[in-house]
XYZ file of C-alpha atoms in Angstrom:
364
model
C -39.889 -79.088 -145.520
C -37.752 -81.921 -144.138
C -40.416 -84.160 -142.665
C -44.169 -84.567 -142.913
C -44.932 -86.033 -139.524
C -47.449 -85.292 -136.830
C -44.651 -83.587 -134.926
C -45.138 -80.618 -137.238
C -48.707 -80.083 -136.183
C -47.794 -80.522 -132.538
C -44.963 -78.004 -132.432
C -46.279 -75.332 -134.786
C -49.423 -74.396 -132.833
C -47.439 -74.305 -129.587
C -44.883 -71.975 -131.115
C -47.424 -69.671 -132.715
C -49.541 -69.486 -129.574
C -46.678 -67.629 -127.913
C -46.423 -65.019 -130.617
C -49.676 -64.170 -132.367
C -51.713 -61.108 -131.555
C -54.845 -59.489 -132.897
C -55.656 -60.953 -136.323
C -57.667 -59.527 -139.123
C -60.783 -61.516 -139.988
C -59.302 -64.902 -140.862
C -60.641 -67.298 -143.463
C -61.424 -70.845 -142.307
C -59.628 -73.801 -143.918
C -61.163 -74.682 -147.240
C -62.363 -78.260 -147.630
C -61.544 -77.936 -151.339
C -57.832 -77.884 -150.443
C -57.992 -81.218 -148.613
C -58.267 -84.742 -150.032
C -61.110 -86.902 -148.783
C -58.692 -89.346 -147.111
C -56.663 -86.733 -145.179
C -55.555 -87.822 -141.699
C -54.039 -84.566 -140.463
C -53.929 -80.947 -141.527
C -52.713 -77.469 -140.604
C -54.231 -74.361 -142.149
C -52.548 -70.983 -141.586
C -54.190 -67.762 -142.675
C -51.046 -65.931 -143.803
C -52.980 -62.861 -144.908
C -54.292 -62.364 -141.384
C -51.016 -63.395 -139.789
C -48.981 -60.615 -141.405
C -51.578 -58.075 -140.229
C -51.322 -58.995 -136.545
C -50.293 -56.365 -134.036
C -47.124 -58.323 -133.362
C -46.146 -58.322 -137.025
C -46.877 -54.613 -137.248
C -44.808 -53.926 -134.127
C -41.910 -56.010 -135.468
C -41.925 -54.096 -138.735
C -41.914 -50.786 -136.870
C -39.147 -51.921 -134.525
C -36.814 -53.080 -137.289
C -37.643 -51.061 -140.386
C -34.327 -51.739 -142.135
C -34.645 -55.509 -141.748
C -38.267 -55.296 -142.858
C -37.256 -53.367 -145.948
C -34.518 -55.874 -146.819
C -36.894 -58.805 -146.370
C -39.517 -57.185 -148.568
C -36.925 -56.523 -151.266
C -35.727 -60.143 -151.097
C -39.241 -61.587 -151.385
C -40.009 -59.188 -154.209
C -36.842 -60.091 -156.115
C -37.150 -63.862 -155.609
C -40.872 -64.435 -155.830
C -42.484 -61.154 -156.820
C -44.278 -61.113 -153.455
C -44.984 -58.268 -151.081
C -45.249 -60.246 -147.798
C -47.622 -57.697 -146.282
C -50.102 -57.812 -149.162
C -49.659 -60.866 -151.408
C -49.688 -63.873 -149.040
C -52.979 -65.738 -148.693
C -52.781 -69.101 -146.929
C -50.718 -72.218 -146.333
C -52.344 -75.638 -145.962
C -50.428 -78.764 -144.959
C -51.919 -82.262 -144.963
C -51.311 -85.959 -145.438
C -53.129 -89.271 -145.529
C -50.321 -90.889 -143.547
C -48.372 -90.515 -140.322
C -45.182 -91.858 -141.899
C -42.104 -89.680 -142.062
C -41.464 -87.706 -145.250
C -45.060 -88.049 -146.395
C -47.203 -85.007 -147.007
C -48.210 -82.012 -149.089
C -48.321 -78.221 -148.783
C -50.440 -75.859 -150.853
C -49.310 -72.238 -150.762
C -51.722 -69.610 -152.003
C -50.124 -66.264 -152.770
C -50.014 -63.644 -155.494
C -46.526 -64.572 -156.672
C -44.739 -64.059 -159.983
C -44.530 -67.431 -161.724
C -41.787 -66.268 -164.077
C -39.447 -65.330 -161.220
C -39.994 -68.593 -159.371
C -39.614 -70.608 -162.564
C -36.344 -68.829 -163.374
C -35.028 -69.589 -159.884
C -35.740 -73.301 -160.394
C -34.202 -73.303 -163.871
C -30.974 -71.804 -162.509
C -30.667 -74.277 -159.641
C -28.383 -77.246 -160.491
C -30.032 -79.355 -157.771
C -33.429 -79.208 -159.508
C -34.610 -81.692 -162.120
C -37.607 -81.032 -164.379
C -40.348 -83.268 -165.743
C -43.276 -82.331 -167.975
C -46.719 -83.577 -166.954
C -50.138 -82.585 -168.327
C -49.045 -79.080 -169.220
C -47.235 -78.528 -165.906
C -43.600 -78.807 -164.929
C -42.594 -80.898 -161.939
C -39.533 -79.434 -160.219
C -37.885 -82.054 -158.040
C -35.446 -80.456 -155.645
C -32.587 -82.680 -154.576
C -31.156 -81.828 -151.165
C -27.652 -80.464 -151.122
C -24.995 -83.063 -150.454
C -23.783 -82.595 -146.947
C -20.910 -84.149 -145.083
C -20.759 -85.488 -141.585
C -17.574 -84.153 -140.013
C -15.690 -86.491 -137.732
C -12.789 -85.602 -135.418
C -9.263 -86.610 -136.349
C -5.845 -86.381 -134.674
C -3.810 -83.347 -135.732
C -0.137 -84.465 -136.003
C -0.221 -86.184 -132.669
C -1.657 -83.169 -130.925
C -4.162 -84.154 -128.219
C -6.541 -81.498 -129.431
C -9.002 -82.629 -132.054
C -10.027 -80.886 -135.257
C -12.743 -81.233 -137.855
C -11.672 -82.135 -141.367
C -13.356 -80.851 -144.518
C -14.635 -83.344 -147.052
C -11.952 -84.372 -149.541
C -12.457 -85.610 -153.084
C -10.025 -88.130 -154.571
C -9.974 -91.463 -156.358
C -8.177 -93.410 -153.670
C -10.551 -96.019 -152.305
C -8.290 -97.059 -149.448
C -9.541 -94.965 -146.577
C -8.282 -97.073 -143.714
C -5.308 -94.860 -142.862
C -6.433 -91.440 -144.032
C -8.546 -88.787 -142.329
C -11.588 -88.823 -144.555
C -15.039 -87.542 -143.764
C -17.846 -89.984 -144.473
C -20.773 -88.603 -146.444
C -23.988 -88.331 -144.462
C -27.174 -89.877 -145.854
C -29.067 -87.379 -147.968
C -32.458 -86.061 -146.998
C -35.530 -86.747 -149.069
C -36.212 -84.724 -152.176
C -39.416 -82.738 -152.643
C -41.449 -81.818 -155.705
C -42.891 -78.403 -156.565
C -45.569 -77.614 -159.145
C -46.517 -74.034 -160.032
C -50.200 -74.655 -160.677
C -51.081 -71.055 -161.499
C -50.080 -67.572 -160.384
C -52.090 -68.023 -157.159
C -51.253 -71.576 -156.040
C -48.049 -73.555 -155.578
C -47.898 -77.226 -154.570
C -44.960 -78.610 -152.564
C -45.026 -82.343 -151.850
C -42.847 -85.169 -150.599
C -43.119 -87.040 -153.921
C -44.139 -86.402 -157.534
C -47.201 -88.613 -157.038
C -48.459 -86.547 -154.093
C -47.767 -83.311 -155.977
C -49.849 -84.501 -158.937
C -52.770 -85.428 -156.680
C -52.646 -81.969 -155.059
C -52.913 -80.290 -158.457
C -56.313 -81.937 -158.809
C -57.380 -80.400 -155.493
C -56.360 -76.935 -156.666
C -58.120 -77.377 -159.999
C -61.232 -78.725 -158.308
C -61.389 -82.036 -160.164
C -60.299 -84.405 -157.357
C -62.411 -85.865 -154.517
C -62.319 -83.504 -151.556
C -62.870 -83.795 -147.826
C -66.521 -83.822 -146.788
C -67.723 -80.744 -144.938
C -68.873 -82.925 -142.030
C -65.518 -84.705 -141.749
C -64.238 -85.104 -138.161
C -61.098 -83.324 -139.347
C -63.089 -80.067 -139.583
C -65.190 -80.576 -136.460
C -63.608 -77.731 -134.447
C -63.212 -75.087 -137.178
C -64.017 -71.604 -135.859
C -64.474 -68.349 -137.697
C -61.560 -65.983 -137.250
C -58.924 -68.669 -136.609
C -55.393 -67.718 -137.555
C -54.269 -71.294 -137.299
C -56.284 -74.493 -137.287
C -54.688 -77.907 -136.830
C -56.365 -81.295 -136.574
C -55.523 -84.990 -136.674
C -57.778 -88.040 -136.708
C -57.306 -91.833 -136.730
C -54.386 -91.391 -134.364
C -54.347 -95.108 -133.562
C -52.544 -95.552 -136.888
C -49.409 -93.887 -135.517
C -46.509 -96.337 -135.460
C -43.800 -94.045 -134.064
C -42.686 -94.549 -130.491
C -40.709 -91.379 -129.833
C -41.499 -87.859 -128.677
C -45.227 -87.109 -128.399
C -46.325 -90.089 -130.468
C -47.008 -92.615 -127.672
C -49.320 -90.030 -126.077
C -51.083 -89.131 -129.313
C -51.596 -92.767 -130.287
C -53.847 -93.167 -127.235
C -56.282 -90.622 -128.676
C -58.833 -90.715 -131.460
C -58.649 -87.052 -132.482
C -56.878 -83.849 -131.513
C -57.476 -80.205 -132.486
C -55.713 -76.839 -132.072
C -57.112 -73.410 -132.769
C -55.362 -70.045 -132.423
C -57.234 -66.825 -133.045
C -58.348 -63.616 -131.432
C -60.953 -60.917 -131.200
C -61.718 -57.722 -129.277
C -58.102 -57.175 -128.266
C -57.541 -60.715 -126.964
C -55.595 -63.766 -128.049
C -57.508 -67.067 -127.809
C -56.012 -70.560 -127.842
C -57.893 -73.880 -127.688
C -56.696 -77.481 -127.473
C -59.195 -80.366 -127.684
C -58.284 -84.015 -127.064
C -60.537 -87.022 -127.713
C -59.020 -90.006 -125.902
C -59.673 -93.685 -126.588
C -60.811 -94.253 -123.003
C -62.007 -92.184 -120.080
C -58.994 -93.361 -118.092
C -56.623 -91.828 -120.640
C -58.715 -88.639 -120.668
C -58.521 -88.451 -116.872
C -54.735 -88.841 -116.944
C -54.427 -86.168 -119.633
C -56.595 -83.826 -117.573
C -54.260 -84.314 -114.610
C -51.199 -83.778 -116.814
C -52.510 -80.518 -118.243
C -53.613 -79.375 -114.799
C -50.079 -80.038 -113.545
C -48.539 -78.083 -116.398
C -50.720 -75.090 -115.547
C -49.733 -75.315 -111.876
C -46.057 -75.546 -112.800
C -46.448 -72.535 -115.083
C -47.846 -70.476 -112.239
C -44.904 -71.382 -110.015
C -42.407 -70.739 -112.802
C -44.013 -67.353 -113.488
C -43.981 -66.249 -109.848
C -41.733 -63.246 -110.552
C -43.745 -62.057 -113.570
C -47.162 -60.477 -113.287
C -47.723 -60.818 -117.030
C -46.901 -64.529 -117.117
C -49.095 -65.145 -114.084
C -52.013 -63.497 -115.868
C -51.551 -65.798 -118.845
C -51.566 -68.951 -116.722
C -54.384 -67.712 -114.475
C -56.646 -67.450 -117.528
C -56.211 -71.078 -118.577
C -59.397 -73.119 -118.280
C -59.446 -76.906 -118.240
C -62.484 -79.169 -118.508
C -63.276 -82.830 -119.157
C -66.454 -84.550 -120.266
C -66.112 -88.293 -120.672
C -63.275 -88.937 -123.136
C -63.064 -85.295 -124.244
C -60.563 -82.900 -122.635
C -60.473 -79.209 -123.501
C -57.909 -76.570 -122.569
C -58.570 -72.940 -123.438
C -56.746 -69.738 -122.699
C -56.992 -66.071 -123.477
C -55.018 -62.946 -122.698
C -55.069 -59.266 -123.556
C -52.845 -58.268 -126.434
C -50.659 -55.940 -124.400
C -50.102 -58.696 -121.848
C -49.078 -61.154 -124.536
C -46.678 -58.640 -126.061
C -45.088 -58.111 -122.651
C -44.833 -61.885 -122.126
C -43.068 -62.321 -125.448
C -40.487 -59.722 -124.436
C -39.912 -61.372 -121.063
C -39.551 -64.825 -122.589
C -37.042 -63.433 -125.080
C -34.983 -61.969 -122.235
C -35.094 -65.253 -120.299
C -33.940 -67.161 -123.358
C -31.080 -64.740 -123.995
C -29.962 -65.009 -120.373
C -30.129 -68.795 -120.537
C -28.068 -68.883 -123.718
C -25.511 -66.512 -122.205
C -25.173 -68.663 -119.095
C -24.847 -71.758 -121.269
C -22.091 -70.181 -123.351
C -20.242 -69.020 -120.259
C -20.515 -72.490 -118.747
C -19.185 -74.121 -121.910
C -16.276 -71.660 -122.022
C -15.490 -72.441 -118.384
C -15.448 -76.174 -119.030
C -13.115 -75.725 -121.986
C -10.775 -73.632 -119.835
C -10.759 -76.265 -117.068
C -9.981 -79.023 -119.584
C -6.801 -77.235 -120.558
């Protein structure tokens, strides 16, 4: 959990929309898990996710890997991934980097997790109101820099070296990279675990789990697009508060609210994206942008009947400042698309590696 930024709730739904198939009946996000001042959230129904057709097919395709993973989860956390996972909820009251909270609900073994923390030298402990705060310090990492190797024109990477000599002007020393932020974990009970970007946020989340902290109102705009049976629900409001000016953020900052929903029923996968822009002009431009992406997808998928079906079933609409994009596809079609995309990616990586090898050969 390196960063708690809106980028997480932009990328995650897009990634999952390519891979999720028929879910079991999914539970909607619980308002009791969210603070009343939350600005963004993601709720993932893990119990339904592990019962999707795709997950079942993956387990059948790689039984040995599945068995090893189950043994690892059982040994580390006392969890059977197919039976004991419940949900994961992420949220924050800020769009700043490294600010946010996760609440994991699962039937895990507290003793095993506690022992793992106790044995980790990078974890510090603090007692608080009958709980233990485990603050996990990131591992110290080095930034490798190239250095000359005895006059040889070829360059090498040097490992980090420990010594007491403070004169580094004439020696090949690797400078230590800035450390990442720490995070705090609280094992609230044998069903809920809090993971937060600071001890203060972790403590506040404990109140949400216990039910003695102010929670998000049921009529909050953050929950306006919740649908029964959603595998994943993501939402963000008050987007004008975004200060970042990189990636998707300039686009998002021109909107009031944004929602994502991924679910399925009757053998189909359903995806919905809803944008509420500040002005109708922005909404019109977003409609054109999404329309262009659909058109490009159809051209890009010209040699694939399955991909064409996916893009043909996209529906785009606009009403005032509200833009909605929906899509659905049969499960078998989506499974075929996933396989084709995997092959395309493997081919692209192979071509990239061959090209890099060719450039290295030419440089010699």
